[in-house]
Coordinates of C-alpha atoms in Angstrom, one line a residue:
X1366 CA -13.5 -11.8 8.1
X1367 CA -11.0 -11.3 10.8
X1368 CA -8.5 -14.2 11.4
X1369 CA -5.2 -15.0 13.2
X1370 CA -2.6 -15.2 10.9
X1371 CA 0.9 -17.8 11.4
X1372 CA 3.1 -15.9 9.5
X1373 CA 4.3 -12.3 8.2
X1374 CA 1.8 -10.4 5.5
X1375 CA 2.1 -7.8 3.4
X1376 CA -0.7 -6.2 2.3
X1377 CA -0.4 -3.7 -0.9
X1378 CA -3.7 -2.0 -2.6
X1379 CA -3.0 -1.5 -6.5
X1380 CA -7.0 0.3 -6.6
X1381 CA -9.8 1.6 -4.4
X1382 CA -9.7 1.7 -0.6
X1383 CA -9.9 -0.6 2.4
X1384 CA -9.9 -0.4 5.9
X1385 CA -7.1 -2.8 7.4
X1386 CA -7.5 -4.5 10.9
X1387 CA -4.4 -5.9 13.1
X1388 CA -5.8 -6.5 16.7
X1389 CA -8.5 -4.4 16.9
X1390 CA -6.9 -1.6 15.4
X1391 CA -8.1 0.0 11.9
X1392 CA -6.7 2.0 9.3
X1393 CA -8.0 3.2 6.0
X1394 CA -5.7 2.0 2.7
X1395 CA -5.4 3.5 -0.6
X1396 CA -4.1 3.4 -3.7
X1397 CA 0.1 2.9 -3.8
X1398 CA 0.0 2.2 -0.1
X1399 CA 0.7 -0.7 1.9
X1400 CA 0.5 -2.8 5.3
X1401 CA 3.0 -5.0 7.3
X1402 CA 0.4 -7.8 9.3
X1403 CA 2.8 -9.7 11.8
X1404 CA 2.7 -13.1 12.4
X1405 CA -0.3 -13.9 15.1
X1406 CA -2.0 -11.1 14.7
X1407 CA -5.6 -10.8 14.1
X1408 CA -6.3 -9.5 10.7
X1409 CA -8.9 -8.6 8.3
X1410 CA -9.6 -6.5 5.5
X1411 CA -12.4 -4.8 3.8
X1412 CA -13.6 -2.5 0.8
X1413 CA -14.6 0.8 1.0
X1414 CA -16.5 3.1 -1.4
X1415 CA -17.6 1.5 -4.9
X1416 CA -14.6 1.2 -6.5
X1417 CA -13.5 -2.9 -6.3
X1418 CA -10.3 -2.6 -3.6
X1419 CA -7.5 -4.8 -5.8
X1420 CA -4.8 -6.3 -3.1
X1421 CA -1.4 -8.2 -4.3
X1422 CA -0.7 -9.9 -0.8
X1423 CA 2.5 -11.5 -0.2
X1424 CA 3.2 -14.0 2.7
X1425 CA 6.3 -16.7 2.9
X1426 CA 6.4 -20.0 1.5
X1427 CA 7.1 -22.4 4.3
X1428 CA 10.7 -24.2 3.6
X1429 CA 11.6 -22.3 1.3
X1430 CA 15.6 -22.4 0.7
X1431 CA 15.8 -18.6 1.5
X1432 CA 13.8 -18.9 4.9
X1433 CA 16.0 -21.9 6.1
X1434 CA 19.2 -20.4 5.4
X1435 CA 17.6 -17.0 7.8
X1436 CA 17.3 -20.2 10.4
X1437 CA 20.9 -21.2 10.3

């Protein structure tokens, strides 16, 4: 279902289709594409059709060396 999110997403489909939602709005995902979800948005995705929608979704680790050195 739909959350808020605290942090940066990135949502890539390797197979099948979804419909993506950022506040409110929705668009349709497919195979090789991807989605940038922002931190406190309102999110949710779900499958379409009858093929099993595969993500990989990537987020960052909180205090992580990389992030903190962004910080400074």
């Amino acid at each position: 279902g739909e959350h808020v999110i605290a942090h940066d997403e990135v949502y890539y489909v390797v197979s099948g289709r979804g419909i993506v939602i950022s506040d409110g709005e929705e668009r349709e995902l497919t195979t090789g594409m991807s989605a940038y979800l922002y931190d406190g948005a309102n999110v949710g995705i779900r499958q379409i059709g009858d093929e099993p929608l595969v993500l990989i979704i990537s987020y960052p680790i909180p205090g992580h060396p990389r992030l903190a050195e962004k910080d400074q």
